[in-house]
Amino acid sequence: MEEKKFDVNSLIGFLLIGAILIWVMYNNQPAEEAANQETTTEEVVSPASATPEKGTLPLAGVDSVQTDSLALERYKSSLGAFAYGAATGVGEGTTILENEKVKLTISNKGGQVTEAVLKGFRTYDSVPVYLVKDGNARFNLTFATTDNRTLNTEELYFEPVVSSNGANQVLSMRLKAGEDKFLEYRYELKPDEYMVDFAVRSQGLNGVLNGSQPVNLNWDVKGIRHSKSIEYENRYTRLTYNHDGDVSKLGQMGEDSETEEELKWISYRQHFFSTILATSAPFRSATLSSENLVEEESDTAQYTKYYKTAIPLEVQGGELAHNMHWYYGPTDLKVFKQYEDFNFGESIPFGWGIFGFINKHVFTPLYDILSSFLPYGIAIIIMTILVRLVLSPVTYKSYLSQAKMKVLRPEITEINEKFKDNAMKRQQETMKLYGKAGVSPMSGCIPALLQLPIFYALFMFFPTAIMLRQKPFLWADDLSSYDVVAELPFKIPFYGDHVSLFPILASVAIFFYMRMTTGQQQMMQQPTQEGMPDMGKLMKMMLYISPLLMLFFFNNYASGLSLYYFISNLITIVIMLVIKNYIIDEDKIHEQIQENKKKPKKEGKFQRKMREMMEQAEEQQKKGKR
């Protein structure tokens, strides 16, 4: 064992380190004025870095760290009346506003939010979800002064003043033109909320601001990637806005721009998260633009879309006064209900018309209830079973119509043979048969059409349901994204570089479902006429094409959606088998049709009109042959 000895070199090293620390602490102690300043908050809410000493940190337009007096004078001269703020030595620094939901970092430079992080969420690679970071966002006011200067707030330094309003944290960022003359950004963050009250106002600037010209507000954001598939995330990333009570959107892909009036809010949606600028009094007008930044799937791309908004703010009486609100949070209907006055829920892409109504008022509440006590994947299965049970009467009507048509098949074949050279007569006799039997060929199509709103609504529901985000089930680690059971060493066009199992299962299920329904339809269809496409061959082609399209299309879609289609088709197959084998009796259907034929059937107006039209057409055809 080595004997411990006194090490002179270590002692000298410790003494040197101590001397350096003392020297650093002495040279970095705050100015006397800052040391005596009292905080007005009840809890610690302070700038991330202390206000620097005069002339020791860079000011806007001044590059050197130790400001040259001549450069400083030139800088002050360029600011005109706002040189007062530069003279007070306000420089680089940030202030943090923080509650249980969000953490906002506001910079002295520009007085704008430079970081916005959501505390309760992580990205696909376990990084905190940032909506603003690394210069992806820009908030700037451009205004003219009475001495013919044009200034941009993003280049100027605001003085932070932190206070409190009860439990609310308040930050006043002031761009000063004098002790009582300033342009102010006022932020107020309430506990446990994603919304930040935001006001832009001025005081004592009626002789400084050029009232004949509006102040131009520019708000730009590049959407930060949060999901495993940037292409899929980008599909649900969109600029949405409320103008005069109506909600509209810019184009999904490429570039798009609009100039609108009477805007209540503008939402920069990034799939499951949104940054929204709302206003208490509608903006008179705004120019909105969106640029798509995603060309194809990429592992390295960081941004989805580039949003821009330009809003002219009116100067009244030489002063600014506009009350607004920032929302940094999830695109979640439950959260949006806290702000019902703004109707943010309309920014969620539930679908238009009846589809959106079903999603908003049926599927979202239903899934919220089921997932509150069931695992998320099981909740999808239970919801699918409930949907199929509700639709089972429609499925029964459709299958019953097919069974009736099947029973009439021999008689329809006989009519086709008897009048094979007279298409008009063949059609007339076929319609008479349907009328006597009490069968409508359209009765099988109507039930299918009634199911379309449900199918499309669910197609829109699963990709936008934030409650599925990062929720695992079986081999899928995230029901809001695609599942992966195998990685491919190459990329297949339209398919990707991975294999998802849920789409494969859904494709197999839809194959067997279509095989059953195609068999029924082939038995119902009339023989192919000359010049008409062979429907049998088309049905056989669709039997193989549809599952293949499902396989390719859904390989990069949310696994929750593929799980729904897999379970839905399985249940539909079971219901059809039960209806066929235990509910519908074809012999009884045949007897009923024969009874219907014997009964005198009153001809409706529509049927009479159709018969008359066909008879007229047949008469004209006969005349043409003479």
mmCIF file of C-alpha atoms in Angstrom, residues 133-289:
data_model
loop_
_atom_site.group_PDB
_atom_site.id
_atom_site.type_symbol
_atom_site.label_atom_id
_atom_site.label_comp_id
_atom_site.label_asym_id
_atom_site.label_seq_id
_atom_site.Cartn_x
_atom_site.Cartn_y
_atom_site.Cartn_z
ATOM 1 C CA LYS A 133 -35.900 27.061 -30.546
ATOM 2 C CA ASP A 134 -32.646 27.894 -32.323
ATOM 3 C CA GLY A 135 -34.027 30.862 -34.229
ATOM 4 C CA ASN A 136 -36.912 29.017 -35.928
ATOM 5 C CA ALA A 137 -39.352 31.810 -34.947
ATOM 6 C CA ARG A 138 -39.346 35.551 -35.578
ATOM 7 C CA PHE A 139 -41.610 38.247 -34.144
ATOM 8 C CA ASN A 140 -40.971 41.784 -35.345
ATOM 9 C CA LEU A 141 -42.669 45.163 -35.458
ATOM 10 C CA THR A 142 -41.600 47.564 -38.180
ATOM 11 C CA PHE A 143 -42.587 51.179 -37.569
ATOM 12 C CA ALA A 144 -41.829 54.643 -38.891
ATOM 13 C CA THR A 145 -40.942 57.582 -36.645
ATOM 14 C CA THR A 146 -41.709 61.258 -37.044
ATOM 15 C CA ASP A 147 -38.046 61.959 -37.905
ATOM 16 C CA ASN A 148 -38.311 59.665 -40.980
ATOM 17 C CA ARG A 149 -36.619 56.598 -39.496
ATOM 18 C CA THR A 150 -37.771 53.005 -39.969
ATOM 19 C CA LEU A 151 -36.998 50.721 -37.031
ATOM 20 C CA ASN A 152 -37.349 46.967 -36.501
ATOM 21 C CA THR A 153 -37.936 45.757 -32.965
ATOM 22 C CA GLU A 154 -36.109 42.480 -33.605
ATOM 23 C CA GLU A 155 -32.870 44.493 -33.840
ATOM 24 C CA LEU A 156 -33.452 46.534 -30.667
ATOM 25 C CA TYR A 157 -33.018 45.775 -26.993
ATOM 26 C CA PHE A 158 -35.909 45.849 -24.531
ATOM 27 C CA GLU A 159 -35.589 46.371 -20.808
ATOM 28 C CA PRO A 160 -37.216 43.536 -18.795
ATOM 29 C CA VAL A 161 -39.301 44.307 -15.711
ATOM 30 C CA VAL A 162 -40.592 41.243 -13.847
ATOM 31 C CA SER A 163 -43.593 41.433 -11.527
ATOM 32 C CA SER A 164 -46.608 39.434 -10.443
ATOM 33 C CA ASN A 165 -50.369 39.731 -10.650
ATOM 34 C CA GLY A 166 -51.606 37.439 -7.904
ATOM 35 C CA ALA A 167 -50.448 33.972 -8.915
ATOM 36 C CA ASN A 168 -49.740 35.130 -12.482
ATOM 37 C CA GLN A 169 -46.212 35.876 -13.685
ATOM 38 C CA VAL A 170 -45.891 39.165 -15.537
ATOM 39 C CA LEU A 171 -43.040 40.333 -17.737
ATOM 40 C CA SER A 172 -42.911 43.822 -19.194
ATOM 41 C CA MET A 173 -40.391 44.293 -22.018
ATOM 42 C CA ARG A 174 -39.914 47.997 -22.728
ATOM 43 C CA LEU A 175 -38.200 49.656 -25.651
ATOM 44 C CA LYS A 176 -37.554 53.094 -24.200
ATOM 45 C CA ALA A 177 -37.534 56.521 -25.804
ATOM 46 C CA GLY A 178 -37.459 58.181 -22.394
ATOM 47 C CA GLU A 179 -38.144 57.406 -18.747
ATOM 48 C CA ASP A 180 -41.918 57.502 -19.351
ATOM 49 C CA LYS A 181 -41.872 56.956 -23.107
ATOM 50 C CA PHE A 182 -41.709 53.407 -24.390
ATOM 51 C CA LEU A 183 -43.034 50.616 -26.584
ATOM 52 C CA GLU A 184 -44.037 47.703 -24.382
ATOM 53 C CA TYR A 185 -44.590 43.972 -24.829
ATOM 54 C CA ARG A 186 -46.461 42.649 -21.804
ATOM 55 C CA TYR A 187 -46.537 38.878 -21.135
ATOM 56 C CA GLU A 188 -48.747 37.356 -18.426
ATOM 57 C CA LEU A 189 -48.555 33.624 -17.732
ATOM 58 C CA LYS A 190 -51.181 31.992 -15.523
ATOM 59 C CA PRO A 191 -50.617 28.816 -13.493
ATOM 60 C CA ASP A 192 -51.246 25.484 -15.227
ATOM 61 C CA GLU A 193 -52.155 27.013 -18.616
ATOM 62 C CA TYR A 194 -50.752 26.945 -22.143
ATOM 63 C CA MET A 195 -52.146 30.394 -22.942
ATOM 64 C CA VAL A 196 -50.089 33.549 -22.439
ATOM 65 C CA ASP A 197 -51.805 36.934 -22.429
ATOM 66 C CA PHE A 198 -49.818 39.283 -24.623
ATOM 67 C CA ALA A 199 -50.242 43.027 -25.161
ATOM 68 C CA VAL A 200 -48.469 45.468 -27.438
ATOM 69 C CA ARG A 201 -48.867 49.066 -26.325
ATOM 70 C CA SER A 202 -47.031 52.340 -26.285
ATOM 71 C CA GLN A 203 -46.866 55.234 -23.852
ATOM 72 C CA GLY A 204 -45.824 58.787 -24.613
ATOM 73 C CA LEU A 205 -44.931 58.022 -28.244
ATOM 74 C CA ASN A 206 -47.592 60.199 -29.876
ATOM 75 C CA GLY A 207 -44.817 62.569 -30.964
ATOM 76 C CA VAL A 208 -42.445 59.752 -31.922
ATOM 77 C CA LEU A 209 -44.502 57.242 -33.947
ATOM 78 C CA ASN A 210 -45.616 58.316 -37.400
ATOM 79 C CA GLY A 211 -49.380 57.947 -37.012
ATOM 80 C CA SER A 212 -50.015 58.181 -40.745
ATOM 81 C CA GLN A 213 -48.374 54.789 -41.307
ATOM 82 C CA PRO A 214 -49.397 51.481 -39.710
ATOM 83 C CA VAL A 215 -47.052 49.436 -37.574
ATOM 84 C CA ASN A 216 -46.350 46.189 -39.439
ATOM 85 C CA LEU A 217 -46.333 42.998 -37.360
ATOM 86 C CA ASN A 218 -44.401 40.075 -38.884
ATOM 87 C CA TRP A 219 -44.583 36.596 -37.355
ATOM 88 C CA ASP A 220 -42.617 33.780 -38.992
ATOM 89 C CA VAL A 221 -42.145 30.203 -37.783
ATOM 90 C CA LYS A 222 -40.486 27.093 -39.201
ATOM 91 C CA GLY A 223 -42.268 24.013 -37.810
ATOM 92 C CA ILE A 224 -39.876 21.807 -35.823
ATOM 93 C CA ARG A 225 -39.995 18.077 -36.460
ATOM 94 C CA HIS A 226 -41.314 15.961 -33.559
ATOM 95 C CA SER A 227 -42.222 12.581 -35.120
ATOM 96 C CA LYS A 228 -40.438 9.529 -36.478
ATOM 97 C CA SER A 229 -41.806 10.071 -39.995
ATOM 98 C CA ILE A 230 -41.456 13.693 -41.062
ATOM 99 C CA GLU A 231 -43.483 13.051 -44.221
ATOM 100 C CA TYR A 232 -46.422 11.693 -42.213
ATOM 101 C CA GLU A 233 -46.170 14.506 -39.652
ATOM 102 C CA ASN A 234 -46.048 17.078 -42.440
ATOM 103 C CA ARG A 235 -49.288 15.690 -43.858
ATOM 104 C CA TYR A 236 -51.105 17.021 -40.779
ATOM 105 C CA THR A 237 -49.085 20.233 -40.438
ATOM 106 C CA ARG A 238 -50.971 23.250 -41.714
ATOM 107 C CA LEU A 239 -51.687 26.942 -41.299
ATOM 108 C CA THR A 240 -55.292 27.433 -40.162
ATOM 109 C CA TYR A 241 -57.041 30.694 -39.409
ATOM 110 C CA ASN A 242 -60.380 32.053 -38.240
ATOM 111 C CA HIS A 243 -61.617 34.969 -40.295
ATOM 112 C CA ASP A 244 -64.978 36.578 -39.624
ATOM 113 C CA GLY A 245 -66.147 33.410 -37.827
ATOM 114 C CA ASP A 246 -65.183 30.987 -40.612
ATOM 115 C CA VAL A 247 -62.209 28.635 -40.341
ATOM 116 C CA SER A 248 -60.013 28.220 -43.427
ATOM 117 C CA LYS A 249 -56.660 26.653 -44.268
ATOM 118 C CA LEU A 250 -53.780 27.324 -46.607
ATOM 119 C CA GLY A 251 -52.736 24.650 -49.098
ATOM 120 C CA GLN A 252 -51.368 21.400 -47.733
ATOM 121 C CA MET A 253 -48.423 21.042 -50.114
ATOM 122 C CA GLY A 254 -46.253 23.437 -52.099
ATOM 123 C CA GLU A 255 -46.619 27.177 -51.504
ATOM 124 C CA ASP A 256 -49.804 29.075 -50.789
ATOM 125 C CA SER A 257 -50.749 32.558 -49.600
ATOM 126 C CA GLU A 258 -53.913 34.519 -48.855
ATOM 127 C CA THR A 259 -54.866 38.005 -47.716
ATOM 128 C CA GLU A 260 -57.826 37.876 -45.345
ATOM 129 C CA GLU A 261 -59.846 40.316 -43.236
ATOM 130 C CA GLU A 262 -61.266 40.248 -39.718
ATOM 131 C CA LEU A 263 -59.005 37.530 -38.324
ATOM 132 C CA LYS A 264 -59.631 36.249 -34.786
ATOM 133 C CA TRP A 265 -56.709 33.822 -34.636
ATOM 134 C CA ILE A 266 -53.924 32.262 -36.713
ATOM 135 C CA SER A 267 -52.752 28.736 -35.940
ATOM 136 C CA TYR A 268 -49.402 27.303 -36.981
ATOM 137 C CA ARG A 269 -50.270 23.641 -36.493
ATOM 138 C CA GLN A 270 -47.444 21.110 -36.257
ATOM 139 C CA HIS A 271 -49.545 17.901 -36.272
ATOM 140 C CA PHE A 272 -50.075 17.272 -32.545
ATOM 141 C CA PHE A 273 -48.874 20.711 -31.388
ATOM 142 C CA SER A 274 -49.884 24.272 -32.211
ATOM 143 C CA THR A 275 -48.592 27.794 -31.878
ATOM 144 C CA ILE A 276 -51.547 30.178 -32.077
ATOM 145 C CA LEU A 277 -51.719 33.961 -32.111
ATOM 146 C CA ALA A 278 -55.196 35.128 -31.085
ATOM 147 C CA THR A 279 -56.544 38.636 -30.663
ATOM 148 C CA SER A 280 -59.241 40.154 -28.483
ATOM 149 C CA ALA A 281 -60.329 42.535 -31.274
ATOM 150 C CA PRO A 282 -60.053 41.014 -34.793
ATOM 151 C CA PHE A 283 -57.143 42.062 -36.969
ATOM 152 C CA ARG A 284 -58.464 44.234 -39.791
ATOM 153 C CA SER A 285 -56.394 42.299 -42.330
ATOM 154 C CA ALA A 286 -53.448 39.922 -42.614
ATOM 155 C CA THR A 287 -51.354 38.325 -45.328
ATOM 156 C CA LEU A 288 -50.681 34.639 -44.652
ATOM 157 C CA SER A 289 -48.293 32.292 -46.431
#
